[in-house]
Every structure is written in structure tokens, then in C-alpha cells.
PDB file of C-alpha atoms and ligand atoms in Angstrom:
ATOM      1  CA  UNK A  26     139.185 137.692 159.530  1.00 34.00           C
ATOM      2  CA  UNK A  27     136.140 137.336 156.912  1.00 37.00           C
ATOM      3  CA  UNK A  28     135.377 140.516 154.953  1.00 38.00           C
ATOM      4  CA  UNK A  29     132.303 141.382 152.605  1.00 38.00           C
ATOM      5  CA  UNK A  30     134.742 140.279 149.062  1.00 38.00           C
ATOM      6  CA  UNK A  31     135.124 136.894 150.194  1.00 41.00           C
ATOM      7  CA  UNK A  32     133.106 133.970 151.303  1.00 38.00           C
ATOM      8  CA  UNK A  33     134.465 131.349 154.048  1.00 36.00           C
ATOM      9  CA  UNK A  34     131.183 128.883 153.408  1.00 47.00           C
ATOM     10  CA  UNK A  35     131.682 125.884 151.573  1.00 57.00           C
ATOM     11  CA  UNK A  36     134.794 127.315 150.061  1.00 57.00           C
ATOM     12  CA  UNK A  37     136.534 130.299 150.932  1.00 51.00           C
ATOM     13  CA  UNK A  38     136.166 132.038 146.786  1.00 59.00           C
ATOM     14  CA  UNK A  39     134.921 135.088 146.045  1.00 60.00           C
ATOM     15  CA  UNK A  40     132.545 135.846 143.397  1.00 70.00           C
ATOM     16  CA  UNK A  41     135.350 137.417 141.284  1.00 82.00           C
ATOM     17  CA  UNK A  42     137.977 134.276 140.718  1.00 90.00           C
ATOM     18  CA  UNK A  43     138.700 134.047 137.283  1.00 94.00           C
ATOM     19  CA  UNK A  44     139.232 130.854 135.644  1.00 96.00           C
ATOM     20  CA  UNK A  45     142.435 130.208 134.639  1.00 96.00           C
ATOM     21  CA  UNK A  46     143.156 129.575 130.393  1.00 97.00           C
ATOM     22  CA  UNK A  47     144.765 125.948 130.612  1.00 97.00           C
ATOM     23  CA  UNK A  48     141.729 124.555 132.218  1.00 98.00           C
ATOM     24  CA  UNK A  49     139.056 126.250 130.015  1.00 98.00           C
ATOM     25  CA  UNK A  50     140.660 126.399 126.766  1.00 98.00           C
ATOM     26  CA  UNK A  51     141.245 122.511 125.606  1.00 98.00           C
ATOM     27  CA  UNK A  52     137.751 122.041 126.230  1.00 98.00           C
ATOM     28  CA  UNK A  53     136.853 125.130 124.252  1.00 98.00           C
ATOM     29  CA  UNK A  54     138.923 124.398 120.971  1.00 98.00           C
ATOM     30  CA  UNK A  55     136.908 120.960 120.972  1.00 98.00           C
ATOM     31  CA  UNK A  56     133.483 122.486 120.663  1.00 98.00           C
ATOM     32  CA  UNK A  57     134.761 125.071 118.407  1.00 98.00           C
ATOM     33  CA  UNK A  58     134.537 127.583 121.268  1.00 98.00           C
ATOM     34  CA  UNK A  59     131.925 128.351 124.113  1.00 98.00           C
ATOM     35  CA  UNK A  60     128.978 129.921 123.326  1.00 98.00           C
ATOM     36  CA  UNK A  61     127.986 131.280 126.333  1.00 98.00           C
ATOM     37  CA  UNK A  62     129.254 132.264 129.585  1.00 98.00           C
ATOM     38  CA  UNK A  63     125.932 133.231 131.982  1.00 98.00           C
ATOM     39  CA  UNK A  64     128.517 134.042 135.072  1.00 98.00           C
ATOM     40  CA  UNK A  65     131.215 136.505 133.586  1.00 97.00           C
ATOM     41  CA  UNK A  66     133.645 139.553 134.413  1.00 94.00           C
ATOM     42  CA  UNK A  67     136.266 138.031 136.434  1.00 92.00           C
ATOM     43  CA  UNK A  68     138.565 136.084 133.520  1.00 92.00           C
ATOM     44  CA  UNK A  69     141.435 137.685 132.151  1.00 92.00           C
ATOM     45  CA  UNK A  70     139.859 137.425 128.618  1.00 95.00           C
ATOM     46  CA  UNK A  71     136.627 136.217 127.370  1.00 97.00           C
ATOM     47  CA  UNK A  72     136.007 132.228 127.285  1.00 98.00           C
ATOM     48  CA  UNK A  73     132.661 132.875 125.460  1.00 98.00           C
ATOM     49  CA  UNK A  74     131.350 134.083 122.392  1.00 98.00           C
ATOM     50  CA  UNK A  75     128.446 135.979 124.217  1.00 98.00           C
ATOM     51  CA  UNK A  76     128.634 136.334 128.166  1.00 98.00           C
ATOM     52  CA  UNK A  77     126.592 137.379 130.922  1.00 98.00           C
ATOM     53  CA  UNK A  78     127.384 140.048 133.258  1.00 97.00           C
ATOM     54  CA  UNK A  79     126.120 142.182 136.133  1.00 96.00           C
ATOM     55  CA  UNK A  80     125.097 145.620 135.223  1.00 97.00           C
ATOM     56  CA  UNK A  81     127.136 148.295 136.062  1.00 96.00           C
ATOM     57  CA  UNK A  82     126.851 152.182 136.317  1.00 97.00           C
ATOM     58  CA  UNK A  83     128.395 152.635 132.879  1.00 96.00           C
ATOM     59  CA  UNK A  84     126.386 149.775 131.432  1.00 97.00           C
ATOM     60  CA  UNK A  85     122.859 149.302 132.870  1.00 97.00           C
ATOM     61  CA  UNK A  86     120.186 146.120 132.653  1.00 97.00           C
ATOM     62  CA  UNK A  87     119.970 145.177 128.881  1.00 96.00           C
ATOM     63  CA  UNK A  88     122.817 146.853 127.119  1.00 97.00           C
ATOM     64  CA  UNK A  89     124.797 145.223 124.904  1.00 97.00           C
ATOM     65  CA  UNK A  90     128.504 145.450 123.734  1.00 97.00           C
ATOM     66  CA  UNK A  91     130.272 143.813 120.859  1.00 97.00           C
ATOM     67  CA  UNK A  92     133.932 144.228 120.979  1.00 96.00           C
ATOM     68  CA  UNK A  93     136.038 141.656 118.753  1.00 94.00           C
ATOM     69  CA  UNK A  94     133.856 138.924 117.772  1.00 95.00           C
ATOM     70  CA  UNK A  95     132.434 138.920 121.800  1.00 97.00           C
ATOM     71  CA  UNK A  96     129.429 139.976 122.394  1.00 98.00           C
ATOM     72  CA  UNK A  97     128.559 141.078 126.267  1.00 98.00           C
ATOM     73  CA  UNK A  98     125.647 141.452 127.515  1.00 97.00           C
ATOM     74  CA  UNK A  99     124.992 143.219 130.586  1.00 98.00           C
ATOM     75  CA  UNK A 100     122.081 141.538 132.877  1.00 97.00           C
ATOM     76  CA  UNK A 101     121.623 138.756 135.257  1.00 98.00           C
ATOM     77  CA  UNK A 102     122.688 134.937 134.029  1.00 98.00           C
ATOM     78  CA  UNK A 103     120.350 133.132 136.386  1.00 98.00           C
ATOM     79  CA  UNK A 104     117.407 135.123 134.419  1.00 97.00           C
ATOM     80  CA  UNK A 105     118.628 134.611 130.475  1.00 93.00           C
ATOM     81  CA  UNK A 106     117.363 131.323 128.983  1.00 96.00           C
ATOM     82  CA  UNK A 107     120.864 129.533 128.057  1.00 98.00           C
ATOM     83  CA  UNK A 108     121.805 127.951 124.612  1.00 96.00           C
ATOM     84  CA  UNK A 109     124.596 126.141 123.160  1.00 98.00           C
ATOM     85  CA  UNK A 110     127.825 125.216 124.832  1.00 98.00           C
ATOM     86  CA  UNK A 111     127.992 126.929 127.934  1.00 98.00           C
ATOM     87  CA  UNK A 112     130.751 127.384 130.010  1.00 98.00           C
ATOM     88  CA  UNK A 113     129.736 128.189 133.758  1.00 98.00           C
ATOM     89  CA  UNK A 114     131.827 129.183 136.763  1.00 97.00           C
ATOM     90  CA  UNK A 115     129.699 130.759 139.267  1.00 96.00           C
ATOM     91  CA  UNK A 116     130.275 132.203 142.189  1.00 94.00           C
ATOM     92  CA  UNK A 117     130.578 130.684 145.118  1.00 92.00           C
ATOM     93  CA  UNK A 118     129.588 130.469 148.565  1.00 89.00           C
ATOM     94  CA  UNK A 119     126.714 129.365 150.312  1.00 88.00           C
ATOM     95  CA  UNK A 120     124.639 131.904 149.668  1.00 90.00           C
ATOM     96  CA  UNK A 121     125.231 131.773 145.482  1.00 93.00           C
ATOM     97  CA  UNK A 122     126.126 127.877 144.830  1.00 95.00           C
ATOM     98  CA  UNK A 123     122.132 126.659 145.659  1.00 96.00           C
ATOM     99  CA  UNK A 124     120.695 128.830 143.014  1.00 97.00           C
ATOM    100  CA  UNK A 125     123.130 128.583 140.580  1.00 97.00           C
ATOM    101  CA  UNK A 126     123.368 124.660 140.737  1.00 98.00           C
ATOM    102  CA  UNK A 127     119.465 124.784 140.047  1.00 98.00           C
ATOM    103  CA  UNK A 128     119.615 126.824 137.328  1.00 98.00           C
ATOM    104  CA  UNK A 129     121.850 124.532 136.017  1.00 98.00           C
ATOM    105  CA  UNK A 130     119.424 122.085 136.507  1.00 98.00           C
ATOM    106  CA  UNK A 131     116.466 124.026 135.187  1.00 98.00           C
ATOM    107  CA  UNK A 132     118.555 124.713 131.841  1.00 98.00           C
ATOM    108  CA  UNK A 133     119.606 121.064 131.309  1.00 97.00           C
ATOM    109  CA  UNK A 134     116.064 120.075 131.668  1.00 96.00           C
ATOM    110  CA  UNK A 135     114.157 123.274 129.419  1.00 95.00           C
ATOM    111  CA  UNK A 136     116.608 121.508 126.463  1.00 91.00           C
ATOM    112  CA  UNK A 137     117.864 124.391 124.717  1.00 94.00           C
ATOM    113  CA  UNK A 138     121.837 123.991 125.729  1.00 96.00           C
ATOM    114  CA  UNK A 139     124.080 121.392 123.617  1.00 98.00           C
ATOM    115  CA  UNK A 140     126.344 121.078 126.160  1.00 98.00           C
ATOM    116  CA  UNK A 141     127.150 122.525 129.965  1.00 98.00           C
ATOM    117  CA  UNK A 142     130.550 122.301 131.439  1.00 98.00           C
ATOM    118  CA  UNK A 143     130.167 123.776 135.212  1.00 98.00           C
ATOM    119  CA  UNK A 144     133.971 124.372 137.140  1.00 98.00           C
ATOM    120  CA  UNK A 145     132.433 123.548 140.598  1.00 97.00           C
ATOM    121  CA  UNK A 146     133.956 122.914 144.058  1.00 96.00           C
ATOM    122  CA  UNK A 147     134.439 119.514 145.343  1.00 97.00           C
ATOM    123  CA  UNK A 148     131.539 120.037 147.573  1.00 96.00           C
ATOM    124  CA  UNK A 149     130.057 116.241 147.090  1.00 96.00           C
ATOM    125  CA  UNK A 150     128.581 116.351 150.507  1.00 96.00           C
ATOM    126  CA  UNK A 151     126.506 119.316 150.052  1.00 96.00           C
ATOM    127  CA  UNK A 152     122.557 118.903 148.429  1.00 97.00           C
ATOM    128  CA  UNK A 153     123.560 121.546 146.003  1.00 97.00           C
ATOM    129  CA  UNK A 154     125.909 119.397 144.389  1.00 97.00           C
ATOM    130  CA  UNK A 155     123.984 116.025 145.276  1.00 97.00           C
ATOM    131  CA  UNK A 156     120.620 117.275 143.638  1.00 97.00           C
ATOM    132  CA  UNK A 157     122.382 119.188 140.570  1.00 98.00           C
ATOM    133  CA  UNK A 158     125.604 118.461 139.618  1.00 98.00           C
ATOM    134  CA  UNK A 159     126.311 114.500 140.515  1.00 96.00           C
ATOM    135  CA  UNK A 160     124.072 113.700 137.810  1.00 95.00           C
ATOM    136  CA  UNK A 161     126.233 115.405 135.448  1.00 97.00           C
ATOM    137  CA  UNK A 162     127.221 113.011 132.185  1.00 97.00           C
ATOM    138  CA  UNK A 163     130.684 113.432 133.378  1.00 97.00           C
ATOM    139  CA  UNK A 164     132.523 114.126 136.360  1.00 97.00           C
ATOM    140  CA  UNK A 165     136.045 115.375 136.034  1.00 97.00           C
ATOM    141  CA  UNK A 166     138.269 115.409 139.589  1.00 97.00           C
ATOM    142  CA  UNK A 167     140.789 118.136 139.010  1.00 97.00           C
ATOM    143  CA  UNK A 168     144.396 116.837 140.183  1.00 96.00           C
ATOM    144  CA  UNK A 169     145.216 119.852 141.716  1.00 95.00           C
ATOM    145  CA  UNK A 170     144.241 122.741 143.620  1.00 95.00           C
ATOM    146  CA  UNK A 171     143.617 125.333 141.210  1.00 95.00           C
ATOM    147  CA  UNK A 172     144.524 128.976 141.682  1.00 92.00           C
ATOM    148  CA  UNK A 173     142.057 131.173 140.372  1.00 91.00           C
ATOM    149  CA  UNK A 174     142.669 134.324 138.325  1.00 90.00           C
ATOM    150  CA  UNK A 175     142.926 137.462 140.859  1.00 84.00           C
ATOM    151  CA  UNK A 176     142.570 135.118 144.419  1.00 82.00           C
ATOM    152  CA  UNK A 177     145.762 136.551 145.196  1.00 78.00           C
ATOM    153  CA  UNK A 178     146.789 132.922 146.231  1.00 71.00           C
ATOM    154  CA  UNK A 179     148.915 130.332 144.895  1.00 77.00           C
ATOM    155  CA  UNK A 180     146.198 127.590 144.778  1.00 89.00           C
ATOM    156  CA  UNK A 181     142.438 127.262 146.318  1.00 88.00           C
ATOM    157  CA  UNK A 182     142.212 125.576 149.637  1.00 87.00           C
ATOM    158  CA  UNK A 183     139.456 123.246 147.579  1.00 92.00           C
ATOM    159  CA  UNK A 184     139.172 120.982 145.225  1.00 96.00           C
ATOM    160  CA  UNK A 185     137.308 121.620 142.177  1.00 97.00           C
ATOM    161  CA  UNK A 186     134.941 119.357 139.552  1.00 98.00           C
ATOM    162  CA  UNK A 187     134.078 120.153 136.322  1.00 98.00           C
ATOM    163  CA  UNK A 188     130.451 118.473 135.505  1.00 98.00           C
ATOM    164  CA  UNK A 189     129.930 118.200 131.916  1.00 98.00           C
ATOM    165  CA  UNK A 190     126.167 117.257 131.018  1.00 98.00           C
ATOM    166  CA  UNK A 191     125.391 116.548 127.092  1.00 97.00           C
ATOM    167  CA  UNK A 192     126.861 114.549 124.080  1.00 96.00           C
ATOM    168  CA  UNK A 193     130.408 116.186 123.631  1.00 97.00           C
ATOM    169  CA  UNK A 194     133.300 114.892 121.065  1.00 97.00           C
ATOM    170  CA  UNK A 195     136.010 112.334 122.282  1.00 96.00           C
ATOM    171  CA  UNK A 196     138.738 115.231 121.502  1.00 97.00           C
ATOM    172  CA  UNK A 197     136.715 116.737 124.650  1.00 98.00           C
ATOM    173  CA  UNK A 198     136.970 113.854 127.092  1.00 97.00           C
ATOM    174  CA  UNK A 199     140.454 113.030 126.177  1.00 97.00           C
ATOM    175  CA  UNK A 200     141.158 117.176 126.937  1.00 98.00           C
ATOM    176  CA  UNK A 201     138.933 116.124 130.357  1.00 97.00           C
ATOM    177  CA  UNK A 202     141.486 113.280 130.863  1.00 96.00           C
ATOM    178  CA  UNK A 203     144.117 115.657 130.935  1.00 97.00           C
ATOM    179  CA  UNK A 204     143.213 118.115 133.957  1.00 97.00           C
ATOM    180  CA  UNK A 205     141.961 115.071 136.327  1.00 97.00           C
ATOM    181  CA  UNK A 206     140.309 111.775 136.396  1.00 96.00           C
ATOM    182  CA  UNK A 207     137.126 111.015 134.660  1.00 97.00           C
ATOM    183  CA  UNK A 208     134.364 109.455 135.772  1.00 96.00           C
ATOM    184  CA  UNK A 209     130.930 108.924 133.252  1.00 93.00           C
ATOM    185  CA  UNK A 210     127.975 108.446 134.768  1.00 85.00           C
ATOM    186  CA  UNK A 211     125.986 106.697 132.416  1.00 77.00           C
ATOM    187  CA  UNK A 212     126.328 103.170 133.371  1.00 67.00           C
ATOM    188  CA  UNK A 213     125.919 101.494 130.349  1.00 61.00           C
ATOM    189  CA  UNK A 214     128.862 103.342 128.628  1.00 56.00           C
ATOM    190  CA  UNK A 215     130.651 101.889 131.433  1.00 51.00           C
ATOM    191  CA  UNK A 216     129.257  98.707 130.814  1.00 51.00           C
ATOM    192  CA  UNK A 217     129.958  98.734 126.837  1.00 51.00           C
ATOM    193  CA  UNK A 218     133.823  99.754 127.648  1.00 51.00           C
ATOM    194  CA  UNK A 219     134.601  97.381 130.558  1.00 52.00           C
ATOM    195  CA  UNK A 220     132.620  93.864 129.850  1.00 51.00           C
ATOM    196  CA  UNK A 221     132.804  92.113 132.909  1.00 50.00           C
ATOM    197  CA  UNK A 222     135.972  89.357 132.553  1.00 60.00           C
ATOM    198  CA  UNK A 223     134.616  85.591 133.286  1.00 56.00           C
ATOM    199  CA  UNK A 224     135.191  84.609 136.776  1.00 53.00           C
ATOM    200  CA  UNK A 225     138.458  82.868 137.300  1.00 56.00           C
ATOM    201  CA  UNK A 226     138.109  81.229 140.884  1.00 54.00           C
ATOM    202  CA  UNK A 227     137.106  78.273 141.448  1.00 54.00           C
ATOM    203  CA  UNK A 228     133.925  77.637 143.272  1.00 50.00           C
ATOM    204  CA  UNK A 229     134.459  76.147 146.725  1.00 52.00           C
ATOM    205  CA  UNK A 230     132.854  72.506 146.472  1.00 51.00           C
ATOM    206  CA  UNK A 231     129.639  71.538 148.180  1.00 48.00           C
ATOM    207  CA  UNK A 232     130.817  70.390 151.448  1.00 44.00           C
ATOM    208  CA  UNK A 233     127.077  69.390 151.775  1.00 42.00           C
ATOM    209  CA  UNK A 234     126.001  72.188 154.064  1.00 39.00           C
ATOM    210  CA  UNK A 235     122.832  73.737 154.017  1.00 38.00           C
ATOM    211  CA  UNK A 236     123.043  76.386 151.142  1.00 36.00           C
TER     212      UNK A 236
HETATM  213  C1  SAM B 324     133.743 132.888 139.652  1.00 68.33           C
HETATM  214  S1  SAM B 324     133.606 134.220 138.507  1.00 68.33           S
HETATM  215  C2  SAM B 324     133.885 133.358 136.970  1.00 68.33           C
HETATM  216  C3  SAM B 324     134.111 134.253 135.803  1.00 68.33           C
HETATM  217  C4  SAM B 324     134.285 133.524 134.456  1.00 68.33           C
HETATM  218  N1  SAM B 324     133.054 132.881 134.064  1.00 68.33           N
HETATM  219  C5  SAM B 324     135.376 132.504 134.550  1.00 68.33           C
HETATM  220  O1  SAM B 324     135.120 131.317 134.425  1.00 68.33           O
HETATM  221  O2  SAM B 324     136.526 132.929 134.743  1.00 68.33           O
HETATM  222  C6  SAM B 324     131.864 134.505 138.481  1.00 68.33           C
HETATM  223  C7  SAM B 324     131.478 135.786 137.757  1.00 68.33           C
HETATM  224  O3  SAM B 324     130.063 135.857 137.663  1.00 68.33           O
HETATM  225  C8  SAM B 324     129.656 137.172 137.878  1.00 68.33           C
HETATM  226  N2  SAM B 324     128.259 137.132 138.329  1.00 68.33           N
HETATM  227  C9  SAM B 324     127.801 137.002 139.597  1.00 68.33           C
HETATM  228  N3  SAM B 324     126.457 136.961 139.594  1.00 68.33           N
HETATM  229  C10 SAM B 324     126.062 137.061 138.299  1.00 68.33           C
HETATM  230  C11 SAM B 324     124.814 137.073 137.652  1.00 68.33           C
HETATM  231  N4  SAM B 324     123.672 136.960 138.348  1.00 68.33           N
HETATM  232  N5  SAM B 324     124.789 137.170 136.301  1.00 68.33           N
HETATM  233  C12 SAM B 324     125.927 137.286 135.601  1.00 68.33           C
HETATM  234  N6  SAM B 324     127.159 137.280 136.162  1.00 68.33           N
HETATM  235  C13 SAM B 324     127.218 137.159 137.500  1.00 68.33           C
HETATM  236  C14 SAM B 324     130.639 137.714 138.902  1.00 68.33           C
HETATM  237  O4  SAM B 324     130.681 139.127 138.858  1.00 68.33           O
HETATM  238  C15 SAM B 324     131.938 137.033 138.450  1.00 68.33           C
HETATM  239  O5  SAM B 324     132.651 137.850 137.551  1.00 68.33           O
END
């Protein structure tokens, strides 16, 4: 029976699933930490230097806190220009996963990030992740169903990508390699690490048909 916490579109998450540390944190330590998290409040402890998070009563719009080397910053993530190397889990569900995928896309394009890494569902059929997040650099197919901090399950009932866009150190892909399979999208990186072996079969002779 659906309830107002949880969303059975697309996926069946809730906003607050936190991420859990052995998928963020090799990819982390290879950038020398994230720099920003614009979708925040749900993991067990920060995976940012500065995150984004909704306002609350105690901390309205456009405070800021800095607690141990973290700053948080209470607002809205699809509204703050984004910079560095961001680390993004939205929510999800139908009604958040349009807007944030074009943010992403809006962000990649304005320039100012060094690198995105977006924990996404598997949703390849959707235009969400069609128009914003299959042109990612890389696409990383988790192996497993991943359970979330504070679902309350054992694993999700998806599967989940992690779309990195921008230049990022081989430490990071071989830390990718390690949570799922790895695809690059840029085809001549493909090209320059597979050359095409010479054809080995012989060509059937001209049996003097018309060709
Ligand atoms: C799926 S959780 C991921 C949390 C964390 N980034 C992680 O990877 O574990 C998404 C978080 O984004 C927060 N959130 C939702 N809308 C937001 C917005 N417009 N700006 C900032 N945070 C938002 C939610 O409250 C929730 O804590």
C-alpha cells in the first residue's frame, strides 16, 4: 500500500535513502574528496566537503553551518550553481528524477563542475535518463542491488548506474571497475584501447555471381 514517504514510480525509493560508504568512498579518496553534494541529509555521514540541504525549521533558506571541516548549507540544490567534484544522489521518483537529471545537464553544460558522478537508477528506458544521463563519459552498471542507508530493506528492487561526466584519474575508473562494469562512451577511447584485429577468414571466392 503506497504512502506519502515513498515513491512506487520508476523505482520504489524515497527521497531519504542514503548512500551507502563502500560505493561512494573509493571514488572519493581518488579526487581527494567530493566537493559538493547538491542533494544531502539522508547519508550516515557527510560524502562532501560542502552539501546542499532542504531548509528546516531550525535552519531556514541561506544559513550556513560548519561543523568539522563540512560545511552545510541549508537551501535548494537544483537552485545553487555547482562546482568541483560533485557527488549527486537525488531523489527519486517520477516526480523528482526529470528535474534533477536536467540540472545535471544544465551544470555539465554552464562548465563550472570538474567532475559529476550521479548514483542513478537503471531507468535506461525512461527520457530522463536517455536525454541526461546516457551521455555521461562513463557508465558504471552496479553488480548488485544496492541497499540504501535507512530503506529498511536488504537491497533495492532496482538496479542502479553511476554516470560519471568529466576527465577523472585512472585510480577512479579502476575504483569504478570495482562496484560494476564499465562502459566509456567516448568512442574513440574505445577505439585507441581495442584496435580492431585484421580479419582472419577467408573471403568466399567469386563464384562469378552478380556482386
Ligand atoms: C537519495 S538522498 C541522498 C543523500 C546523499 N546525497 C547520499 O548520497 O547519501 C537525497 C537527499 O536530497 C535531499 N533533497 C531533496 N530535495 C533537495 C533539494 N532541492 N535540495 C537539496 N537537497 C534535497 C533529500 O532530503 C535527501 O536527503
Amino acid at each position: 500500500m503506497p504512502n506519502d514517504h515513498r515513491h512506487y514510480d520508476e523505482t520504489d525509493a524515497g527521497p531519504e535513502w542514503g548512500t551507502p560508504k563502500w560505493v561512494w568512498q573509493p571514488l572519493a579518496e581518488t579526487l581527494g574528496g567530493f566537493d559538493l553534494d547538491p542533494a544531502s541529509g539522508a547519508e550516515e555521514e557527510p560524502i562532501a566537503y560542502v552539501r546542499v540541504q532542504l531548509p528546516t525549521d531550525e535552519h531556514p533558506y541561506g544559513t550556513a553551518v560548519r561543523e568539522e571541516g563540512v560545511t552545510t548549507w541549508y537551501g535548494d540544490g537544483l537552485e545553487e550553481g555547482w562546482h568541483g567534484d560533485v557527488w549527486l544522489n537525488p531523489p527519486y521518483g517520477r516526480q523528482h528524477n526529470p528535474r534533477w537529471a536536467q540540472k545535471v545537464s544544465e551544470e555539465v553544460e554552464r562548465g563550472a563542475l570538474d567532475t559529476l558522478t550521479a548514483l542513478v537508477p537503471a531507468s535506461t528506458s525512461t527520457n530522463w535518463f536517455q536525454d541526461h544521463y546516457a551521455n555521461a563519459d562513463l557508465l558504471t552498471f552496479i553488480d548488485q542491488r544496492i541497499s540504501f542507508d535507512g530503506s529498511g530493506s536488504d537491497s533495492a528492487s532496482f538496479a542502479s548506474v553511476i554516470a560519471t561526466f568529466g576527465d577523472v584519474p585512472t585510480a577512479y575508473v579502476d575504483a569504478l571497475g570495482e562496484l560494476g562494469f564499465v562502459v566509456s562512451t567516448d568512442v574513440s577511447a574505445v577505439r585507441a584501447t581495442a584496435p580492431r584485429e585484421p580479419s582472419t577468414v577467408t573471403p568466399e571466392p567469386n563464384r562469378g555471381g552478380v556482386r
